[in-house]
Coordinates of C-alpha atoms and ligand atoms in Angstrom, one line a residue:
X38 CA 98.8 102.9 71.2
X39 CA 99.3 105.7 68.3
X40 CA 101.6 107.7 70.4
X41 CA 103.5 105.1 71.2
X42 CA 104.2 104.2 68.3
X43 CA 103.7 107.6 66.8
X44 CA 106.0 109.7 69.4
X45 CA 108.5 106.7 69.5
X46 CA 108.9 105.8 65.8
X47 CA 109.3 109.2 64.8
X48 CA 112.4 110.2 67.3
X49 CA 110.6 111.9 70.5
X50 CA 110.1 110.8 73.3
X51 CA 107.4 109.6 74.8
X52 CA 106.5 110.7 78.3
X53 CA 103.0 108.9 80.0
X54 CA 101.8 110.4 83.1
X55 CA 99.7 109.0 85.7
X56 CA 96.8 111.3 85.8
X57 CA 95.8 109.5 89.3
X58 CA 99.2 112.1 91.2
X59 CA 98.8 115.0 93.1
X60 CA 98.4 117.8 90.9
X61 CA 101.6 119.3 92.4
X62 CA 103.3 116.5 91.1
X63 CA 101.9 116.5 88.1
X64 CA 103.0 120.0 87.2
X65 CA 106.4 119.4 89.0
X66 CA 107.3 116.2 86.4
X67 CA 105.8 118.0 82.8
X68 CA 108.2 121.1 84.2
X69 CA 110.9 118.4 84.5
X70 CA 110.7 116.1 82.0
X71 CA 110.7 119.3 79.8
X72 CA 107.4 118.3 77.8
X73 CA 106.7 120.0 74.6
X74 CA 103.2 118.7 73.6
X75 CA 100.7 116.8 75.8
X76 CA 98.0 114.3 74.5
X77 CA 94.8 113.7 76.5
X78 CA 91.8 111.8 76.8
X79 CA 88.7 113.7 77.3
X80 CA 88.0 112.2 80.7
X81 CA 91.1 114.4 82.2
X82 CA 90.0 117.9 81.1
X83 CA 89.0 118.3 84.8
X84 CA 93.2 117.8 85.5
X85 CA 94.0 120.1 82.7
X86 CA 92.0 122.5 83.6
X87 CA 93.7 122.6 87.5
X88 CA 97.2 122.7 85.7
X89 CA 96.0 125.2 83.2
X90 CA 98.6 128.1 84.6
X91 CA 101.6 125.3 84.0
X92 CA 100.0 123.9 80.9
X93 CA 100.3 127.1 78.6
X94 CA 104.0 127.3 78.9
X95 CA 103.4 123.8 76.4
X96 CA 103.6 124.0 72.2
X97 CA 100.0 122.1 72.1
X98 CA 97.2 120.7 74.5
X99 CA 96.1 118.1 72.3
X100 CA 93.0 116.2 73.0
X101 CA 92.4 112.6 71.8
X102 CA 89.0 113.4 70.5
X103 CA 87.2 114.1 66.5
X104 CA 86.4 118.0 65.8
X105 CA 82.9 117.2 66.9
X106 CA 83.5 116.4 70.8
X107 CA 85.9 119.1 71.2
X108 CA 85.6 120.3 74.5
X109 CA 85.2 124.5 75.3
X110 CA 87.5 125.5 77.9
X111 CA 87.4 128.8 79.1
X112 CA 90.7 128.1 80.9
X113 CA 92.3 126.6 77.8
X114 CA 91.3 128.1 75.1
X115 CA 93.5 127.1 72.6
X116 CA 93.1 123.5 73.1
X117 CA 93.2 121.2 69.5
X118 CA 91.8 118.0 68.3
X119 CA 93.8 115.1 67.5
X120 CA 91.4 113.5 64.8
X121 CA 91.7 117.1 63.3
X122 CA 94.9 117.4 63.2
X123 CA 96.1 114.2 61.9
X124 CA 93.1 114.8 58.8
X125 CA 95.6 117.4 58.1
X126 CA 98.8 115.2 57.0
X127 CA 99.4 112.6 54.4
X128 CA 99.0 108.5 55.0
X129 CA 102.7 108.6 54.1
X130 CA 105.4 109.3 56.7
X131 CA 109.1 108.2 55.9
X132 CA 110.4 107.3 59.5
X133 CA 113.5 108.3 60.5
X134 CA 116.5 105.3 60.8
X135 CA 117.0 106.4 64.5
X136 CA 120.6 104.5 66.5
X137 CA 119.2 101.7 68.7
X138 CA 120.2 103.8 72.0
X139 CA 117.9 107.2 71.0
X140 CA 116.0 107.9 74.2
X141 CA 112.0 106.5 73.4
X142 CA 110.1 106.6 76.7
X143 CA 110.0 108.2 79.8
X144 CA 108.7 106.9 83.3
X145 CA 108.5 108.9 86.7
X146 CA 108.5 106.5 89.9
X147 CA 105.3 106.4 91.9
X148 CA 107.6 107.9 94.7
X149 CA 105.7 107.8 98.3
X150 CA 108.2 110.7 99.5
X151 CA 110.6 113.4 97.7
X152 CA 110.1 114.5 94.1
X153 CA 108.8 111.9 91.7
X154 CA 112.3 110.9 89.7
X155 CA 112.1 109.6 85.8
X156 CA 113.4 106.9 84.1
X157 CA 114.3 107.4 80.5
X158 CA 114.3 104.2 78.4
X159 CA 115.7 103.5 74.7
X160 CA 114.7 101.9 72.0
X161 CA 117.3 99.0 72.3
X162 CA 116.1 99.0 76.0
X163 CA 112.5 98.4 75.8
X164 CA 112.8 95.9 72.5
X165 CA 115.1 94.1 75.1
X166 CA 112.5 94.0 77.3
X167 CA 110.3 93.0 75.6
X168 CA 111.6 90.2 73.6
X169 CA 112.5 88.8 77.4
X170 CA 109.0 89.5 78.6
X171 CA 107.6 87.0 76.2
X172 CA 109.9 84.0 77.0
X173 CA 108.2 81.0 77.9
X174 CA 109.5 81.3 82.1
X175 CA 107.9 84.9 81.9
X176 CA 105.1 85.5 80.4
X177 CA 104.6 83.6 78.1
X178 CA 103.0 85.0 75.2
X179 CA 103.0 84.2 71.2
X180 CA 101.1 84.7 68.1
X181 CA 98.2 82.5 69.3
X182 CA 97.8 84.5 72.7
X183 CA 95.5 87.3 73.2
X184 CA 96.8 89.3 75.8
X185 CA 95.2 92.1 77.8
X186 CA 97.3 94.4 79.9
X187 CA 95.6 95.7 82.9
X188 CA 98.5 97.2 84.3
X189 CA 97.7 101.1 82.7
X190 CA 100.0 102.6 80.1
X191 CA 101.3 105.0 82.3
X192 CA 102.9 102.5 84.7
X193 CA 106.5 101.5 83.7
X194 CA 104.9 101.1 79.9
X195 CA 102.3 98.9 81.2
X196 CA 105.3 96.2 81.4
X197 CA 106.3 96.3 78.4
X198 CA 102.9 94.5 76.7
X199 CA 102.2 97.4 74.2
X200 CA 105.7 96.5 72.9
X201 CA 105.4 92.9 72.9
X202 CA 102.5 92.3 71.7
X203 CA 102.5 93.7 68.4
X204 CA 106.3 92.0 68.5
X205 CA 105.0 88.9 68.4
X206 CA 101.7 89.1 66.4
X207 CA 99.7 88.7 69.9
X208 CA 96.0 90.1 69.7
X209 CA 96.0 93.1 72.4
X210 CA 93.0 94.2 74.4
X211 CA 92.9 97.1 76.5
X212 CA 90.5 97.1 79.4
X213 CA 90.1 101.5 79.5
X214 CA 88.8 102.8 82.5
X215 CA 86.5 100.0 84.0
X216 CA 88.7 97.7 86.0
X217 CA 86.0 96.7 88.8
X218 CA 85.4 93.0 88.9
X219 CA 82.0 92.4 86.9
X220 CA 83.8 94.7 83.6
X221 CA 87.1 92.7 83.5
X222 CA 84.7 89.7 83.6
X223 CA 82.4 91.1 80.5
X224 CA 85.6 92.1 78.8
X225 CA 88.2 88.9 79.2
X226 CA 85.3 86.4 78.0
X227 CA 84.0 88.5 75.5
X228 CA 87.0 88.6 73.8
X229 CA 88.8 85.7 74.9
X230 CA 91.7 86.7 76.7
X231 CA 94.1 84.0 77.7
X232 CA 97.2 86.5 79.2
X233 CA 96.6 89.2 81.5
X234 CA 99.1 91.0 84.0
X235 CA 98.1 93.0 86.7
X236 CA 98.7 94.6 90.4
X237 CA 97.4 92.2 93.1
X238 CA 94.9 95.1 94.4
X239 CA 93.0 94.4 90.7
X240 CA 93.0 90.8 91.5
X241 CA 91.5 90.8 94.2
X242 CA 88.4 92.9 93.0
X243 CA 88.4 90.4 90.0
X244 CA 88.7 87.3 92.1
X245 CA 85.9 88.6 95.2
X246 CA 83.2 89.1 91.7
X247 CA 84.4 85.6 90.3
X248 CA 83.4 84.2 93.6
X249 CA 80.4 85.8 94.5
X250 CA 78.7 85.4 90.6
X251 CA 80.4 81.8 90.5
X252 CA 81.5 82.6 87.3
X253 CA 85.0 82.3 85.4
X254 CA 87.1 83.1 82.5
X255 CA 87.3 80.0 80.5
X256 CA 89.8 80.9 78.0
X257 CA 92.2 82.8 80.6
X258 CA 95.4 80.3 81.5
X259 CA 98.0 83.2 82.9
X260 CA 98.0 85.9 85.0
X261 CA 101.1 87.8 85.6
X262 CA 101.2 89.8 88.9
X263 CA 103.5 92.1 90.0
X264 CA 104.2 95.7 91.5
X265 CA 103.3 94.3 95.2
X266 CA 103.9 90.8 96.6
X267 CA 101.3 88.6 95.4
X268 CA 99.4 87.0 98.4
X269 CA 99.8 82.8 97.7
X270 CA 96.6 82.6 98.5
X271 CA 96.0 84.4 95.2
X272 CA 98.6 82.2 93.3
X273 CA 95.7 79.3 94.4
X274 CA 92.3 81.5 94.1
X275 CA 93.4 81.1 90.2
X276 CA 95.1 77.8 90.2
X277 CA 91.3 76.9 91.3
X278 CA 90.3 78.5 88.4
X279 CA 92.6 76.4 86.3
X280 CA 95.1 79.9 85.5
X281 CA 98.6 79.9 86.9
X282 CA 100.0 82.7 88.2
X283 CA 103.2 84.2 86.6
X284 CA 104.9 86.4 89.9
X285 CA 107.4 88.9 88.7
X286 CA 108.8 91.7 90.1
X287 CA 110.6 95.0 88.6
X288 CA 110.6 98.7 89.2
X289 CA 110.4 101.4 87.1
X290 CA 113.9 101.5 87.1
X291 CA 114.1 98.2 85.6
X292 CA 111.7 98.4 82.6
X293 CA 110.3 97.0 84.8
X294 CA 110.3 93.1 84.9
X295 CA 113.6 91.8 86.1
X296 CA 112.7 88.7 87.8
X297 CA 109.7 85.6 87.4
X298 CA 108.7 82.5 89.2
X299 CA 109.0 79.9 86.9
X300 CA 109.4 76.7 88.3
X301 CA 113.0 74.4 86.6
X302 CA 113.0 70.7 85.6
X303 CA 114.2 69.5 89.0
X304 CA 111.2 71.3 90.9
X305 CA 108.8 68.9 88.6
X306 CA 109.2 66.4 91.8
X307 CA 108.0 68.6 94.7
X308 CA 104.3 68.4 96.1
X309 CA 101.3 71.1 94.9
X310 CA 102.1 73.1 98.1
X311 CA 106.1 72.7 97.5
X312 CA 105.3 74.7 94.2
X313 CA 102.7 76.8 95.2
X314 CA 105.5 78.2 98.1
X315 CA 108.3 78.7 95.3
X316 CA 106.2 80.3 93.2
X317 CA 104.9 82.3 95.3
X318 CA 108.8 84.2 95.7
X319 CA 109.6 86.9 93.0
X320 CA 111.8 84.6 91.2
X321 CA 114.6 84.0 89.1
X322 CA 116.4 86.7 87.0
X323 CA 115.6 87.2 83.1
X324 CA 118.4 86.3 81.0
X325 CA 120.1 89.4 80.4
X326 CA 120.0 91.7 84.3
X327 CA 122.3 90.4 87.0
X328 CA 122.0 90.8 90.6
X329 CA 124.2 91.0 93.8
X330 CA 122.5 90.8 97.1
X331 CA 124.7 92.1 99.9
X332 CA 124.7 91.9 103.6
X333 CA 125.2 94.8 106.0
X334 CA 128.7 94.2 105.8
X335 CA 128.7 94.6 102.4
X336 CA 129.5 90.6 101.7
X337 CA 127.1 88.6 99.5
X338 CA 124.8 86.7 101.3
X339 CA 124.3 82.7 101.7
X340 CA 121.8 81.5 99.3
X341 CA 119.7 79.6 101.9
X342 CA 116.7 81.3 101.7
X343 CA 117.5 82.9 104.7
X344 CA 120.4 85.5 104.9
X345 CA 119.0 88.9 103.4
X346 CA 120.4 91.5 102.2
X347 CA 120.1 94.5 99.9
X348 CA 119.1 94.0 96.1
X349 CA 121.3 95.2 93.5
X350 CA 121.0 94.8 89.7
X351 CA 122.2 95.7 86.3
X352 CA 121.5 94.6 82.9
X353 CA 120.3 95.8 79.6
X354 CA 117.2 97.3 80.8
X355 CA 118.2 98.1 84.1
X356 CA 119.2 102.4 84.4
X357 CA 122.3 103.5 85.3
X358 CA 121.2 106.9 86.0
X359 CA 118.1 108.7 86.8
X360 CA 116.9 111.5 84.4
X361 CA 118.0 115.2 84.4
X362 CA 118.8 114.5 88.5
X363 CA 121.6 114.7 90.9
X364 CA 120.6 111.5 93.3
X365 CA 123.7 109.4 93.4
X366 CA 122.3 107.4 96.0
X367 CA 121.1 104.7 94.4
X368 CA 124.1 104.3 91.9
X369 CA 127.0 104.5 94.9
X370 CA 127.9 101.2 93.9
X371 CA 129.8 101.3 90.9
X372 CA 127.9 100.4 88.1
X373 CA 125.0 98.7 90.0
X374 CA 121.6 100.2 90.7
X375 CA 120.3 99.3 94.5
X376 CA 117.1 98.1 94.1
X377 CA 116.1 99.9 98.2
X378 CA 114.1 96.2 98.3
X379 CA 115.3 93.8 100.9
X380 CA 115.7 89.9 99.5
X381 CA 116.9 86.8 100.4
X382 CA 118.1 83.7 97.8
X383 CA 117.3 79.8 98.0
X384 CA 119.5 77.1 97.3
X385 CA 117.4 77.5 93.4
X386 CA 118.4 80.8 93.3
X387 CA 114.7 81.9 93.7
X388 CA 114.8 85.7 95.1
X389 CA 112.2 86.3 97.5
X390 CA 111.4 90.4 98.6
X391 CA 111.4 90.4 102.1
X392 CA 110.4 94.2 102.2
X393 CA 111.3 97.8 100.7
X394 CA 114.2 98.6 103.1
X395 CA 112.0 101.5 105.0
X396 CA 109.2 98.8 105.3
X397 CA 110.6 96.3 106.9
X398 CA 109.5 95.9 110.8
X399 CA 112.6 95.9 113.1
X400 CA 112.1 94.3 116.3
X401 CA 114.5 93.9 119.3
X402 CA 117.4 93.3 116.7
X403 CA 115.2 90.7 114.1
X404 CA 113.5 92.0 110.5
X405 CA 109.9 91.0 110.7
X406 CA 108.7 90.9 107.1
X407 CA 105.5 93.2 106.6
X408 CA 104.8 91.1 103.5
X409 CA 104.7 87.9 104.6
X410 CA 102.4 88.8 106.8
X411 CA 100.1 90.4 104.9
X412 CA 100.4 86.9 102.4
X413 CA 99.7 85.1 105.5
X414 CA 96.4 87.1 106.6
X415 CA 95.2 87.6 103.1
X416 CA 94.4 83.5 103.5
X417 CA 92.3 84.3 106.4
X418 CA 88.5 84.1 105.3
X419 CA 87.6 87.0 107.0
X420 CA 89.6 89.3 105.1
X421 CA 89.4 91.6 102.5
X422 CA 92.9 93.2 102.2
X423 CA 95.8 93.3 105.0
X424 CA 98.4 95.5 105.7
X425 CA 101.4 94.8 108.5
X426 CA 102.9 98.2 109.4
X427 CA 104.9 99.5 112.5
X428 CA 104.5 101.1 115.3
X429 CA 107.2 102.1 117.3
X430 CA 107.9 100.5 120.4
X431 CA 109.9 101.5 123.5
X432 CA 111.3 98.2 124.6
X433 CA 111.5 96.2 120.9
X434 CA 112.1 99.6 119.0
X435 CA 109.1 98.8 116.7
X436 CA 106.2 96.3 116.9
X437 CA 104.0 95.0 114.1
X438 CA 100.1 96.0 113.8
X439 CA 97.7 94.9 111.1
X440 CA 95.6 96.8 109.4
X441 CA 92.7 95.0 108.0
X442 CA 89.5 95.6 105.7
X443 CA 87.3 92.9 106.7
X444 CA 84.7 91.2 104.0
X445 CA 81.2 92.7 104.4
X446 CA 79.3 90.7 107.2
X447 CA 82.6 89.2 108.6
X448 CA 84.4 89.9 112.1
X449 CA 87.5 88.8 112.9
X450 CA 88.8 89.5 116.7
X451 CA 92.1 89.9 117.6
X452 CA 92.4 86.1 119.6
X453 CA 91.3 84.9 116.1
X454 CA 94.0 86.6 114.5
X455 CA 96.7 85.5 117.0
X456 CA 95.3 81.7 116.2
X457 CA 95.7 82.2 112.0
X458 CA 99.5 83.1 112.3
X459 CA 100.4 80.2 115.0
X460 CA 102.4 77.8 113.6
X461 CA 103.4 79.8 110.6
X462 CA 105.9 82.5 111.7
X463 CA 108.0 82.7 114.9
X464 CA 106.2 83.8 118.2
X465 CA 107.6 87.1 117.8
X466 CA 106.3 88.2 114.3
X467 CA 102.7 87.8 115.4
X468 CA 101.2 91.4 115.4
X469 CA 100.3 93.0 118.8
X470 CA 97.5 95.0 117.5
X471 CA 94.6 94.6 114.7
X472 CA 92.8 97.5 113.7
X473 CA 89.8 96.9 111.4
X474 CA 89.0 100.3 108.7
X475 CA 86.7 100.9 106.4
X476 CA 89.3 100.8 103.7
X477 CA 93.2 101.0 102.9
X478 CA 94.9 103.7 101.1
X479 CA 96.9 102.8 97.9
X480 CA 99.4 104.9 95.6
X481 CA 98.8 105.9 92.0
X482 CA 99.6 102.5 90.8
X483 CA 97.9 100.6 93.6
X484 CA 100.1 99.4 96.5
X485 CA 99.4 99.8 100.1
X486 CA 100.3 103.6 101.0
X487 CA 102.6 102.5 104.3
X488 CA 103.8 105.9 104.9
X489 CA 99.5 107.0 105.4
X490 CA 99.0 103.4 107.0
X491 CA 101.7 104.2 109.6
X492 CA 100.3 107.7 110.5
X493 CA 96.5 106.0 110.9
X494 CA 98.0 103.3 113.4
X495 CA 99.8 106.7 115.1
X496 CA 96.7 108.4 115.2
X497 CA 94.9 105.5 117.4
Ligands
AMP239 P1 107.5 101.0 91.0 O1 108.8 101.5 90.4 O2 106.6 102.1 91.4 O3 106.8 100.0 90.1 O4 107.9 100.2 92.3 C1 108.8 99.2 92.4 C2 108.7 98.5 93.7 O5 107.5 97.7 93.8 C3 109.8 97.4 93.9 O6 111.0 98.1 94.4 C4 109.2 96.5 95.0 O7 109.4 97.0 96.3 C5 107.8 96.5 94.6 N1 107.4 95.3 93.9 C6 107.3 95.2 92.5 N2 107.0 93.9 92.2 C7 106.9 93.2 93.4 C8 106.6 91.9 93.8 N3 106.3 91.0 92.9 N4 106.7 91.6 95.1 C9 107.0 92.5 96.0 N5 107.2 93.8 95.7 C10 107.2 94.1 94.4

């Protein structure tokens, strides 16, 4: 939170990194983003210490650690403490009056393939973003909430929270490096948290322990959930729980949150299952970004809840470039950014992600979503987490397969599978295959890995 604020407030810019990428990667986005100093918690001196070649090009390894737990490095030897160094200066610091748009933060996408690419926000940006984040139809938040982020600080500002919270007087917890079920547990009653936001992977670890201890989090009333679809089996795990479930959806290239499902006036009529289905969809856009969803032929599609098409948006915290690079490809459109998520629109104007573009499952001529799907299975009480991926197909170009991690004790055949999605999708979308693993594989910020899910189902 000090560098935030610190780095920020003072005219630099500051650049998190997920310390959970390939090394490679690592190294390739501090070369990049052209990083001067780097801050670090004592748990990553293995990381440093793998980058230590790259790392002494930098001004300062700095870590986040009092003179007396210094670590000794023989492969960075000139490593300083933080505590140390800030003993050095005066309390007083006159902070610069810095223009709205100065550059503040810097992201890197998660990127599954090609170079990582980074997002530089401003200042006006992320205050922007933030005052929208708090708005009653997203999250919610205000001097009486006490909010708890467990979406890290490295991942697209961990939504903006650091920044709103302080904005509007919130109390902030922050979870550190525990996130299995029985911590976040300890941690949310112990101190009362009543907002959290997460990805659904957490949630489900959370959700699994709540069950199995038949305990809950009294004070907790929203969860925001984002960076994959959220299963609507989820939205009602903590409806049951008596905390509704905030869905958005962003990127990093979007500060990130762009979109939430917050139900209008007129949807006040509709039955529990009505609401639980609308908002289960990404949602409706934040005052301030604008959208255009276009067809293959380049029209804009009905809004039936049907027609897809691909996602565009702009707005105030949406970029129009990406950082020190030469990809145009996402900007051809004049002064739009293309989202590479597939979507379609109700007559509410609810958007709904079908798929990312490359995910989507394209059989004999139809799209088969991968995440519905997965929603769908992730119902099923035999399962633990579900992924729909392709594999391709002679006849039908590509066919769907799921990929499941069952719940210890529990067996699910493939006839049983076949029943669960009758009567909820066409015919057609019903996976041909099921394979049951051990586990799934997930990115640094904890989606499904499709690109290693599609070489497993390959492999069989
Ligand atoms: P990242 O920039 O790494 O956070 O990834 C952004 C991508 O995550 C989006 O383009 C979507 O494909 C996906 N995503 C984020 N939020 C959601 C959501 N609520 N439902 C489905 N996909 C989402």
């Amino acid at each position: 939170m000090e560098l935030y604020y610190g780095i920020s407030g003072s005219g630099f810019v500051c650049h998190t990194i997920n310390p959970r990428l390939f090394k490679e990667q690592i190294a390739f986005i501090i070369k990049h983003a052209g990083d001067k100093v780097l801050f670090a918690d004592l748990t990553f001196l293995p990381i440093l210490e793998a980058l230590a070649p790259q790392l002494r090009k930098l001004k300062a390894v700095v870590m986040l650690t009092d003179e007396a737990h210094m670590p000794k490095s023989s492969a960075l030897p000139k490593l300083k403490s933080y505590e140390t160094l800030l003993a050095r200066e005066k309390d007083q610091f006159n902070w610069p009056e810095l223009n709205e748009n100065t550059a503040c933060s810097l992201c890197y996408t998660s990127g599954t393939t090609g170079e990582p690419k980074g997002v530089l926000y401003s200042h006006r940006s992320s205050v922007l973003h933030a005052m929208a984040v708090c708005t009653p139809d997203a999250f919610n938040c205000s001097a009486s909430s006490t909010v708890c982020p467990i979406v890290p600080m490295f991942h697209v500002n961990a939504w903006g929270i650091p920044y709103l919270a302080p904005m509007i007087g919130a109390k902030l917890v922050m979870p550190g490096a525990k996130l299995d079920g029985a911590s976040l547990h300890q941690l949310m009653t112990g101190e009362g948290v009543t907002f959290t936001a997460g990805v659904p992977t957490v949630w489900l670890a959370l959700l699994d322990y709540l069950d199995a201890e038949k305990k809950t989090i009294p004070t907790l009333m929203r969860v925001g959930i984002g960076g994959s679809a959220a299963p609507p089996i989820m939205l009602q795990r903590f409806a049951d729980r008596g905390a509704e479930v905030i869905h958005a959806w962003g990127m990093t290239e979007t500060s990130p949150v762009a979109l939430t499902a917050a139900l209008t006036g007129k949807h006040a009529k509709l039955s529990n299952a009505e609401k639980l289905a609308k908002r289960a969809k990404q949602g409706r856009p934040l005052y301030g970004t604008e959208y255009l969803v276009v067809n293959g032929a380049g029209k804009p599609v009905k809004h039936d809840g049907q027609e897809f098409g691909d996602l565009h948006i702009r707005g105030a915290w949406v970029a129009s470039s990406y950082f020190k690079s030469k990809e145009k490809a996402a900007f051809k459109r004049e002064g739009w950014f293309n989202t590479g998520d597939v979507v379609n629109v109700d007559e509410d104007g609810f958007f709904q992600i079908v798929d990312r573009a490359k995910d989507v499952i394209k059989s004999g001529g139809e799209w088969i979503s991968s995440i519905e799907l997965e929603g769908i299975m992730q119902a099923h009480p035999a399962i633990k987490e579900a992924a729909v991926v392709s594999r391709p197909h002679a006849k039908w170009a590509e066919r769907p397969v799921l990929v499941a991690v069952l719940k210890s004790g529990a067996v699910l055949t493939y006839e049983e599978m076949v029943m669960h999605f009758t009567g909820k999708i066409a015919k057609w979308s019903i996976p041909d295959e099921l394979i049951v693993v051990d586990q799934l594989p997930h990115t640094a910020t904890g989606k499904l890995l499709k690109t290693v899910i599609r070489k497993l189902v390959l492999a069989r």
